Short mmCIF file of C-alpha atoms in Angstrom, two decimals:
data_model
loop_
_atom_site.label_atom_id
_atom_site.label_comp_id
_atom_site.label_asym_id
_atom_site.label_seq_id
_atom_site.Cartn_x
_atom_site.Cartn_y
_atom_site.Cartn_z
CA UNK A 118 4.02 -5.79 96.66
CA UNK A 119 6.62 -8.28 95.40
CA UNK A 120 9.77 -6.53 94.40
CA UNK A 121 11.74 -9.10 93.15
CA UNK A 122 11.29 -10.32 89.69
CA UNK A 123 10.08 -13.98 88.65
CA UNK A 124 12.27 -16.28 87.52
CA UNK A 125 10.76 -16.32 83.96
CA UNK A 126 11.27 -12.10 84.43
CA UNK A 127 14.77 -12.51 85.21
CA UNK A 128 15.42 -15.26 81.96
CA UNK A 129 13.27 -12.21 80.37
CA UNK A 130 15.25 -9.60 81.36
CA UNK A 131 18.92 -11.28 80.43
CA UNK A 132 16.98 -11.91 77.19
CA UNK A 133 16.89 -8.20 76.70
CA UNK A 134 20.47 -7.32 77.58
CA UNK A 135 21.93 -9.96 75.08
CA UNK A 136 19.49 -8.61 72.62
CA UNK A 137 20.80 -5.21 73.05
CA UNK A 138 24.23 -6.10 73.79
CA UNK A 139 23.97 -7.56 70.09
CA UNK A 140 22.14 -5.22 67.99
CA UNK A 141 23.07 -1.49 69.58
CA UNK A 142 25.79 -0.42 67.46
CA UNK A 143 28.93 1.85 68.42
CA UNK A 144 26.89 4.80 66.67
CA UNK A 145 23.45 4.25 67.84
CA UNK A 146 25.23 4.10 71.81
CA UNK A 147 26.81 7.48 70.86
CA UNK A 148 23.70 8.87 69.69
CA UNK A 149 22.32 7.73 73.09
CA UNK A 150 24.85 9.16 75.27
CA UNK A 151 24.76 12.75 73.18
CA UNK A 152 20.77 13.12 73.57
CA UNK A 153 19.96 16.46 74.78
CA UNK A 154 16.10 16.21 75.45
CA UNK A 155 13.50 13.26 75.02
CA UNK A 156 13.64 13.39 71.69
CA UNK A 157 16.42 11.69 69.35
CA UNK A 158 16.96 12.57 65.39
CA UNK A 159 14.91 10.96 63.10
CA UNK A 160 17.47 9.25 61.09
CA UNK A 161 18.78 7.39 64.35
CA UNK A 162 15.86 7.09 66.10
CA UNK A 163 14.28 5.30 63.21
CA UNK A 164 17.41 3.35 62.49
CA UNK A 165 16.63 2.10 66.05
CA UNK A 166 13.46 1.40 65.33
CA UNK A 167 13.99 -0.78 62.32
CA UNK A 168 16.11 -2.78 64.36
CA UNK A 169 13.46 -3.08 66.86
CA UNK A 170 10.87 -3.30 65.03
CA UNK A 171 12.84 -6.60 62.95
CA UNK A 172 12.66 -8.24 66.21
CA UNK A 173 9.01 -7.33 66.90
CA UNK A 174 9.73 -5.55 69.82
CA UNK A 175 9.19 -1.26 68.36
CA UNK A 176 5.94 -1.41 70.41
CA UNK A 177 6.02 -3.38 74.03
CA UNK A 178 2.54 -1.42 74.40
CA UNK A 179 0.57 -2.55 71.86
CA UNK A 180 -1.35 -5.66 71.75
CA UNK A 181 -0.67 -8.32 69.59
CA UNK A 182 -3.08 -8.12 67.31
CA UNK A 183 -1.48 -4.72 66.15
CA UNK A 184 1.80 -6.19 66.05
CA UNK A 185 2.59 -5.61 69.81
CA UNK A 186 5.01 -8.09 71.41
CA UNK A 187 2.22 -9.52 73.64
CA UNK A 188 4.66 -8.74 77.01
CA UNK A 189 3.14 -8.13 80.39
CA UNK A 190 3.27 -5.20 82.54
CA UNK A 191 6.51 -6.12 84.14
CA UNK A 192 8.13 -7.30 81.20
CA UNK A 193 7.57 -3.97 79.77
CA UNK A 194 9.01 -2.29 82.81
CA UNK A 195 12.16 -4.35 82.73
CA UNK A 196 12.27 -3.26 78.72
CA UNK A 197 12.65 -0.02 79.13
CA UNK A 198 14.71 0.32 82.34
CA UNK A 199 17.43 -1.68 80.07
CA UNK A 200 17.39 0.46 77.39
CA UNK A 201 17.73 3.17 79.81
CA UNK A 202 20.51 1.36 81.76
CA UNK A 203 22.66 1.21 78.23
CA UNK A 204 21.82 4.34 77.00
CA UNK A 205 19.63 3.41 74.01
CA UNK A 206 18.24 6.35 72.03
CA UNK A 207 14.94 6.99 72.39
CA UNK A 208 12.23 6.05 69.66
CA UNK A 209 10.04 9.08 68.79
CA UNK A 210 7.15 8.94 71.14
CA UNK A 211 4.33 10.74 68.44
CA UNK A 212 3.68 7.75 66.32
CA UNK A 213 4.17 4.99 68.24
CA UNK A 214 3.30 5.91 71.93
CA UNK A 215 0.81 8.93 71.52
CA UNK A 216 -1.57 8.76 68.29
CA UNK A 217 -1.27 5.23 67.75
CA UNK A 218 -2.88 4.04 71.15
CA UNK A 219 -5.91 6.76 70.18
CA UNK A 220 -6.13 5.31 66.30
CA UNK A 221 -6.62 1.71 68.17
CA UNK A 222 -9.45 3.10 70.22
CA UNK A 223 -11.38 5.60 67.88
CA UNK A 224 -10.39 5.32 64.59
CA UNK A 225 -11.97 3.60 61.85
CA UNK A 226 -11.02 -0.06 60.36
CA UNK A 227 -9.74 1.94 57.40
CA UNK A 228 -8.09 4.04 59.72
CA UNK A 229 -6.13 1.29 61.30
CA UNK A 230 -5.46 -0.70 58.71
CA UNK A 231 -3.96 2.15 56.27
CA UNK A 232 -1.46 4.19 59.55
CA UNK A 233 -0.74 1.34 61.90
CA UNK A 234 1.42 -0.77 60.04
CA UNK A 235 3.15 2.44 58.90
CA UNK A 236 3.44 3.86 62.52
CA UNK A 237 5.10 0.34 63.41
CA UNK A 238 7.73 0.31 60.45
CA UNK A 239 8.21 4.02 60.83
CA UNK A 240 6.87 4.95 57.10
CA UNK A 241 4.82 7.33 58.64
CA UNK A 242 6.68 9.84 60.93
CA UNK A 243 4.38 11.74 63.45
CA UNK A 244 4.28 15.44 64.94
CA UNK A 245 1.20 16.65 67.27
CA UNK A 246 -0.26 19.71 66.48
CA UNK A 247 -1.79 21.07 69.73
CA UNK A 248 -0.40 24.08 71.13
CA UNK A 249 -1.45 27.90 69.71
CA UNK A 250 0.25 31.12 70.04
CA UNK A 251 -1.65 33.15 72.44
CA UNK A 252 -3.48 29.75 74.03
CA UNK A 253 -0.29 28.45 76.16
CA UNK A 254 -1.05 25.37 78.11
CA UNK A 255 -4.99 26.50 77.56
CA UNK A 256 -6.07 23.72 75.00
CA UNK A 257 -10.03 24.91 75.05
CA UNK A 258 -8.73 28.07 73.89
CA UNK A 259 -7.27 26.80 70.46
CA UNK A 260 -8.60 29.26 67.66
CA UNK A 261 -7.39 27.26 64.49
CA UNK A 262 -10.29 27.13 62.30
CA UNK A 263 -11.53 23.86 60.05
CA UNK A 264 -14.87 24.87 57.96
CA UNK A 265 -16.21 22.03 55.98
CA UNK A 266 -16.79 22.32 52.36
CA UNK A 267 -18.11 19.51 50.72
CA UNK A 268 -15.81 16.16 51.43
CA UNK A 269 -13.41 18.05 53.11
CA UNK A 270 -12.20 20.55 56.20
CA UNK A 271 -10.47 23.80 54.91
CA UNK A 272 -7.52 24.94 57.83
CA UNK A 273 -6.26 28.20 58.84
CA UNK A 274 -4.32 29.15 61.93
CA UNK A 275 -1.08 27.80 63.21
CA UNK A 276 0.23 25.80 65.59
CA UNK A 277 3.46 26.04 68.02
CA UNK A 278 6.25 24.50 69.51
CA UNK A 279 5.76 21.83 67.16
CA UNK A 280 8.32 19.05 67.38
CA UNK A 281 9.94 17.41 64.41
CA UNK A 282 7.63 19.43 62.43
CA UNK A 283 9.90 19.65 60.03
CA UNK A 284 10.76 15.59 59.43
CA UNK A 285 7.24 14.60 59.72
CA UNK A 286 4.82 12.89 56.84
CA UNK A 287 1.90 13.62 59.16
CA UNK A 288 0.66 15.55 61.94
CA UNK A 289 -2.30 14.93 64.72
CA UNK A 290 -4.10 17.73 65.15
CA UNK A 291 -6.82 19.59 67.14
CA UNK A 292 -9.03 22.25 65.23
CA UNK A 293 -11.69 24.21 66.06
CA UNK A 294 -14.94 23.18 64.58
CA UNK A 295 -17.66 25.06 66.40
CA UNK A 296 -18.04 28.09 68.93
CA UNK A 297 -20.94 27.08 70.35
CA UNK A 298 -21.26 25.75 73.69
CA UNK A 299 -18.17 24.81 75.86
CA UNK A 300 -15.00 25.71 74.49
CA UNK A 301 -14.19 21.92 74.57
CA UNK A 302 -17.40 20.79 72.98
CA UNK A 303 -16.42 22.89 69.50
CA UNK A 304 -13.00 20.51 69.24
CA UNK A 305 -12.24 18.04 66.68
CA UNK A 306 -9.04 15.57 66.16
CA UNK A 307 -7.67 15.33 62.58
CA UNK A 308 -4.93 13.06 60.96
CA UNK A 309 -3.18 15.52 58.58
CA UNK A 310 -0.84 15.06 55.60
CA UNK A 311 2.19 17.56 56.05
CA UNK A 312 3.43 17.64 52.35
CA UNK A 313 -0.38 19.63 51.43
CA UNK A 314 -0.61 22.47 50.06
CA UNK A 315 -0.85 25.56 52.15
CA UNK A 316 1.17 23.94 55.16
CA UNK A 317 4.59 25.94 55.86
CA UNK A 318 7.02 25.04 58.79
CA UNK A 319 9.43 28.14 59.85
CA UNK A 320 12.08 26.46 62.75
CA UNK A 321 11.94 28.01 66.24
CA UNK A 322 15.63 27.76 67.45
CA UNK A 323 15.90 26.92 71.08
CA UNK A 324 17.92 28.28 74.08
CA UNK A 325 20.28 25.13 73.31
CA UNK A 326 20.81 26.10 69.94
CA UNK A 327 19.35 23.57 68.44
CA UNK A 328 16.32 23.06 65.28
CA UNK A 329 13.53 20.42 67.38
CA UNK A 330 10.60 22.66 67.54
CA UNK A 331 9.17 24.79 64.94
CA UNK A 332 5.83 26.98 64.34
CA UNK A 333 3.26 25.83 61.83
CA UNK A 334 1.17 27.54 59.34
CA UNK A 335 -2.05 26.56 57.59
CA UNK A 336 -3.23 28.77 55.07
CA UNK A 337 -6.78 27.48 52.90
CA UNK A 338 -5.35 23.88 53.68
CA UNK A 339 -7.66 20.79 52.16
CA UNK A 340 -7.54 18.08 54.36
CA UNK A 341 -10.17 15.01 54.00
CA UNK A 342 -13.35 14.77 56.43
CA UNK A 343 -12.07 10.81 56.08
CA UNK A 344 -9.46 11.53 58.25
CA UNK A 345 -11.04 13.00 61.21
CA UNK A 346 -10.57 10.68 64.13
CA UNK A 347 -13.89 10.30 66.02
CA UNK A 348 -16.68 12.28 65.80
CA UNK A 349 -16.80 15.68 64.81
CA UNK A 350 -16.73 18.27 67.63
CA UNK A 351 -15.84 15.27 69.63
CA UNK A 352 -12.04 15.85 69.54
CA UNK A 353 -11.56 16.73 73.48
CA UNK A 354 -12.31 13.23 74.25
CA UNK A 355 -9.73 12.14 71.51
CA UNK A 356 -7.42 14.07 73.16
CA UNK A 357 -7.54 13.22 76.65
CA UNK A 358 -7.07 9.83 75.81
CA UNK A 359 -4.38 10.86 74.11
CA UNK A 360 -2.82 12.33 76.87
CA UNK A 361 -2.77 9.88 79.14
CA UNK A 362 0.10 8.18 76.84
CA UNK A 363 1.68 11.66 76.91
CA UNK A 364 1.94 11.17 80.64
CA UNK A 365 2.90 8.20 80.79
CA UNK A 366 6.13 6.55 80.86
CA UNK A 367 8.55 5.57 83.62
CA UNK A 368 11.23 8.16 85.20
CA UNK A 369 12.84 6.19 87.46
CA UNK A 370 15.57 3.88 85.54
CA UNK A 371 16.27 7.35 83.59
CA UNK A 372 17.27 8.86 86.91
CA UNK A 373 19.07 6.37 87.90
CA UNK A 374 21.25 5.81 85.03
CA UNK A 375 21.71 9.82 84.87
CA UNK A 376 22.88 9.23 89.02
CA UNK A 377 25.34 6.76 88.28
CA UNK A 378 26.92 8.84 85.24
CA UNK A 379 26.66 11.63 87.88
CA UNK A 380 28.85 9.98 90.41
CA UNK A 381 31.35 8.56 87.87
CA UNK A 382 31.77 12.30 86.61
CA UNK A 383 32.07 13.73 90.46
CA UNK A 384 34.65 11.15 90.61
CA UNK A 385 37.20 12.11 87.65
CA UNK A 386 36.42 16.32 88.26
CA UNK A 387 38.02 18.24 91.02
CA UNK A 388 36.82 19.75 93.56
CA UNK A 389 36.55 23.24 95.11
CA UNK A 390 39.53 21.62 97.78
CA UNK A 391 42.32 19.39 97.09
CA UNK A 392 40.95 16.03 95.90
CA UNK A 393 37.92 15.03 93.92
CA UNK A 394 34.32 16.26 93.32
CA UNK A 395 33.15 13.24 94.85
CA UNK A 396 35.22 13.76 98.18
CA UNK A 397 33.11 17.33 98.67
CA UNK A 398 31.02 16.60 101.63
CA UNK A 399 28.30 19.47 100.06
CA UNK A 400 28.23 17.50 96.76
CA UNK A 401 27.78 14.69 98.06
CA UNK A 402 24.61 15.68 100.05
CA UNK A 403 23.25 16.86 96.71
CA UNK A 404 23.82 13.48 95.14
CA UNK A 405 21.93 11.31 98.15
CA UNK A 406 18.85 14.06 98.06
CA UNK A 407 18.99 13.16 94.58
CA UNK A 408 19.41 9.49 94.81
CA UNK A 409 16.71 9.44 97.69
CA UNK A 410 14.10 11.34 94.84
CA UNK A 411 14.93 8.61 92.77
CA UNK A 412 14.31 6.11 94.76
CA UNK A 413 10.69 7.49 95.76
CA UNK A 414 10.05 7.91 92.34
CA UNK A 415 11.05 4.63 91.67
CA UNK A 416 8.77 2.83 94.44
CA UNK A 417 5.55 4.87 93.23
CA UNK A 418 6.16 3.41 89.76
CA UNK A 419 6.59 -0.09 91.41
CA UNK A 420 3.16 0.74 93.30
CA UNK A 421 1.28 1.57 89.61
CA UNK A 422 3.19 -1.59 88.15
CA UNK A 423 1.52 -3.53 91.10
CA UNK A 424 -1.88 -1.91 90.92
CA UNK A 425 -1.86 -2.47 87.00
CA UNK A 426 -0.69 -5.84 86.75
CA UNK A 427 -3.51 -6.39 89.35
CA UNK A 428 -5.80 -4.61 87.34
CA UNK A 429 -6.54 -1.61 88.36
CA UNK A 430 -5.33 2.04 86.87
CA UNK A 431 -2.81 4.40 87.75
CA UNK A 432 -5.15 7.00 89.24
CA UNK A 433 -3.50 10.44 90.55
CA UNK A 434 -0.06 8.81 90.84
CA UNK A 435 0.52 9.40 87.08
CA UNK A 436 0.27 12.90 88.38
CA UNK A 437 2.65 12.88 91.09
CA UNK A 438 5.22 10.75 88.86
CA UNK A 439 4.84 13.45 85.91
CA UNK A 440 5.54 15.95 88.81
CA UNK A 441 7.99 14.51 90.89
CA UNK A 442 9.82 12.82 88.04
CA UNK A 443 10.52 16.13 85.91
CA UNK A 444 11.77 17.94 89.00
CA UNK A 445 13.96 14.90 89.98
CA UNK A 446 15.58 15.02 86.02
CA UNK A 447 16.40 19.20 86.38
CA UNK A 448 18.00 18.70 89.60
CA UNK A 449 20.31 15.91 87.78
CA UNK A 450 20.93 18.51 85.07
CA UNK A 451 21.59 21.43 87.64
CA UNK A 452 24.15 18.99 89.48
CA UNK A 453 26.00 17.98 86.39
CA UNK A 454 25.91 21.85 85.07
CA UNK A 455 27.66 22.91 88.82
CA UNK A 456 30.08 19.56 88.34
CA UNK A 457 31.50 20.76 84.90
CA UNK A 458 31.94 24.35 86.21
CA UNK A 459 32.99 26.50 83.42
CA UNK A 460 33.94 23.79 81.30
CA UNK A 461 29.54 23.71 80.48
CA UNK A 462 29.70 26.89 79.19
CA UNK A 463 31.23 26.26 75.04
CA UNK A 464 28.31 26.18 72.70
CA UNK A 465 29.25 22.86 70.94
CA UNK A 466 26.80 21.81 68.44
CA UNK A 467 29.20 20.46 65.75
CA UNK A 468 31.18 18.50 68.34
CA UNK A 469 27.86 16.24 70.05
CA UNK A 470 26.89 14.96 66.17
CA UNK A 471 27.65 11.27 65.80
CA UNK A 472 30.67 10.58 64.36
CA UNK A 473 32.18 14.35 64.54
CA UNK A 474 35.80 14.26 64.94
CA UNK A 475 35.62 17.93 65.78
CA UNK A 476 37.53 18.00 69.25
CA UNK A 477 35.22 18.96 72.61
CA UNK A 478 36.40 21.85 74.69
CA UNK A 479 36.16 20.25 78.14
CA UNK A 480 35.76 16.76 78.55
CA UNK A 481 34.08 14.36 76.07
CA UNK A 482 31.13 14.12 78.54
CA UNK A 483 30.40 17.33 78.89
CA UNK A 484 29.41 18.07 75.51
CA UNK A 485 25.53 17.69 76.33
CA UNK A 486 25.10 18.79 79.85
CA UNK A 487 24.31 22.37 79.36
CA UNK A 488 21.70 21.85 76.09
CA UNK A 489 20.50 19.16 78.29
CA UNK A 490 19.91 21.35 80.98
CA UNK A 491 18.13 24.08 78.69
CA UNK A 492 16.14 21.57 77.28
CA UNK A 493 14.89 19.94 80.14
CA UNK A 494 13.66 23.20 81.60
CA UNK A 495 10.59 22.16 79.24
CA UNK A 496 9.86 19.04 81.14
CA UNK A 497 7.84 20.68 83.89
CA UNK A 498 5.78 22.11 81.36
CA UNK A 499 4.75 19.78 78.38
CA UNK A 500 2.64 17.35 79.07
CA UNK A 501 0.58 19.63 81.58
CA UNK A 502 2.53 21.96 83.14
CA UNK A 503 3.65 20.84 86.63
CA UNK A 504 1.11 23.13 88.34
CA UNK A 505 -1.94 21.56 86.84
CA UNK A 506 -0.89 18.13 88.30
CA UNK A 507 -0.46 19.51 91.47
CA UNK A 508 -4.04 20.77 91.08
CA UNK A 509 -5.00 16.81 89.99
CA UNK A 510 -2.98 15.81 93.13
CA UNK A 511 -4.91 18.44 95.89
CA UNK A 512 -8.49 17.69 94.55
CA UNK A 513 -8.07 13.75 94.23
CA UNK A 514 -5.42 12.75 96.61
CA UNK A 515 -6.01 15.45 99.57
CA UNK A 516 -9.16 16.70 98.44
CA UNK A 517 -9.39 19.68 98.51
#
């Protein structure tokens, strides 16, 4: 495994840095630095996304021929591990990354002609509607019901912990079609228009006080048989597909951005002694465990990079990266919570907003670290809950 990068990947690469070096703005940087979770608000992170998208670069996973940018493996890599290094906010991940990849594989040329191009410009703004109340991470157990009647599937039931429910034009779905059989075998995958009638979003405020997810209600909801992706009762195989995007996704440059922020913090706060946080022999252990996680984590995505640029799939490493790589991102948060001390305790909502000139209690960079911390408590479990890849990880790695 070659680690160093081609010459044409290193002309690629200082492509990308003068590209965002141009086009980032002051605002769109301070969005960046003031993200509390993986998600960004939708008026930046499609602001972003226009720019990108101008350039032709909104999808580096897409093929060409859906107005991808055509890059390679590695070229992708080194995309997103500068955006990471500058703190670019992130694009949201529903639309472009999630349903669009399972619209290219099973939806219709209708399909794809009328919500790719709008997925790509960011017309169409995307929630997944997966989880249930009462089915936690159990996605055979969803009870949301979609009877047909004549040209159409009539919803009721609700869905939960719904992100950016409450900006979205449309929402992927998974109903329940049939109780015969398997639990999986009665699933079907819909492409659902939020503005119909019957559809209500009530907000679901988080530990972080903040609005991302939200519950959703479907009540005698009309929704077109025309936009069911794949066949119907054939949803679960829509889904996994799906969810291999979900999973995807590199930790690795995020962790080591988040490390170097980490040790340029330690080095300005004091420590429990005379001198700096940085000088604490006990902190600084933390930081090299941490750094040393990184690094693993960052050599297992070099070994799928390799394995995929020769052609071959990820396998059970995805699992281990999902695994490893949430872990690795609390432990940052738990090390920049001890770092601020009591100066992460002010609940400062109004004061991480772009642009707010309302003062910070503490210093400037402390304004996320605790709703970052909250937030990320999430990351072991969406996505499939850490557990279930460890499960993935004993039957096809040690099997057992």
């Amino acid at each position: 495994m070659d680690l160093e990068l081609s010459s044409a990947d290193r002309a690629f690469r200082d492509a990308v840095r003068a590209f965002l070096d141009a086009e980032l703005t002051p605002e769109l940087r301070q969005v960046g630095r003031r993200m509390t979770s993986v998600f960004c608000d939708k008026d930046h992170s499609l602001a972003w996304q226009r720019i990108l998208h101008a350039r032709g670069w909104a999808a580096p996973t897409w093929p060409v021929e859906y107005g991808g940018p055509g890059w390679t493996d590695i070229q992708r890599h080194v995309f997103f591990a500068e955006c990471a290094r500058v703190g670019a906010p992130h694009l949201a991940p529903m639309g472009l990354r999630m349903v669009a990849p399972a619209i290219m594989r099973f939806g219709t040329p209708e399909q794809k002609a009328r919500y790719l191009p709008r997925i790509l410009s960011g017309e169409d703004y995307w929630c997944q509607g997966y989880s249930e109340p009462g089915a936690g991470s159990d996605l055979a157990g969803l009870r949301m019901r979609a009877i047909p009647d004549g040209e159409d599937y009539v919803l009721d039931g609700s869905k939960i912990w719904t992100t950016h429910a409450h900006w979205a034009t449309h929402m992927f779905c998974l109903v329940r079609t049939s109780t015969e059989g398997k639990p999986q075998a009665g699933i079907t995958f819909l492409l659902i228009e939020m503005d119909r009638p019957g559809i209500r979003v009530d907000p679901i405020v988080t530990l972080a006080g903040e609005h991302e997810v939200n519950q959703v209600f479907f009540d005698a909801v009309r929704t077109p048989k025309a936009d069911r992706l794949g066949e119907e009762n054939q949803g679960w195989t829509v889904a996994k597909h799906l969810l291999e995007f979900e999973r995807g996704g590199g930790y690795a440059a995020g962790l080591q951005a988040g490390l170097e922020r980490l040790r340029s913090q330690a080095g300005d706060e004091a420590g429990d002694e005379t001198g700096r946080l940085l000088d604490d022999p006990h902190h600084r252990r933390r930081l090299a465990e941490a750094e040393i996680a990184a690094l693993a984590i960052d050599m297992t995505e070099r070994r799928v990079l390799s394995a995929l640029t020769g052609g071959g799939n990820p396998g059970p490493a995805s699992s281990i990266l999902k695994a490893q790589g949430s872990e690795a991102l609390q432990r940052l948060d738990e090390l920049a919570v001890d770092a601020l001390a009591t100066y992460a305790a002010p609940h400062q909502p109004q004061a991480r907003l772009a642009g707010s000139n309302a003062p910070p209690v503490g210093p400037e960079h402390g304004l996320t670290i605790m709703a970052r911390y909250l937030n990320n408590r999430a990351a072991s479990i969406y996505g499939g809950s850490n557990e279930i890849q460890r499960d993935i990880i004993a039957k096809l790695v040690l099997g057992l």
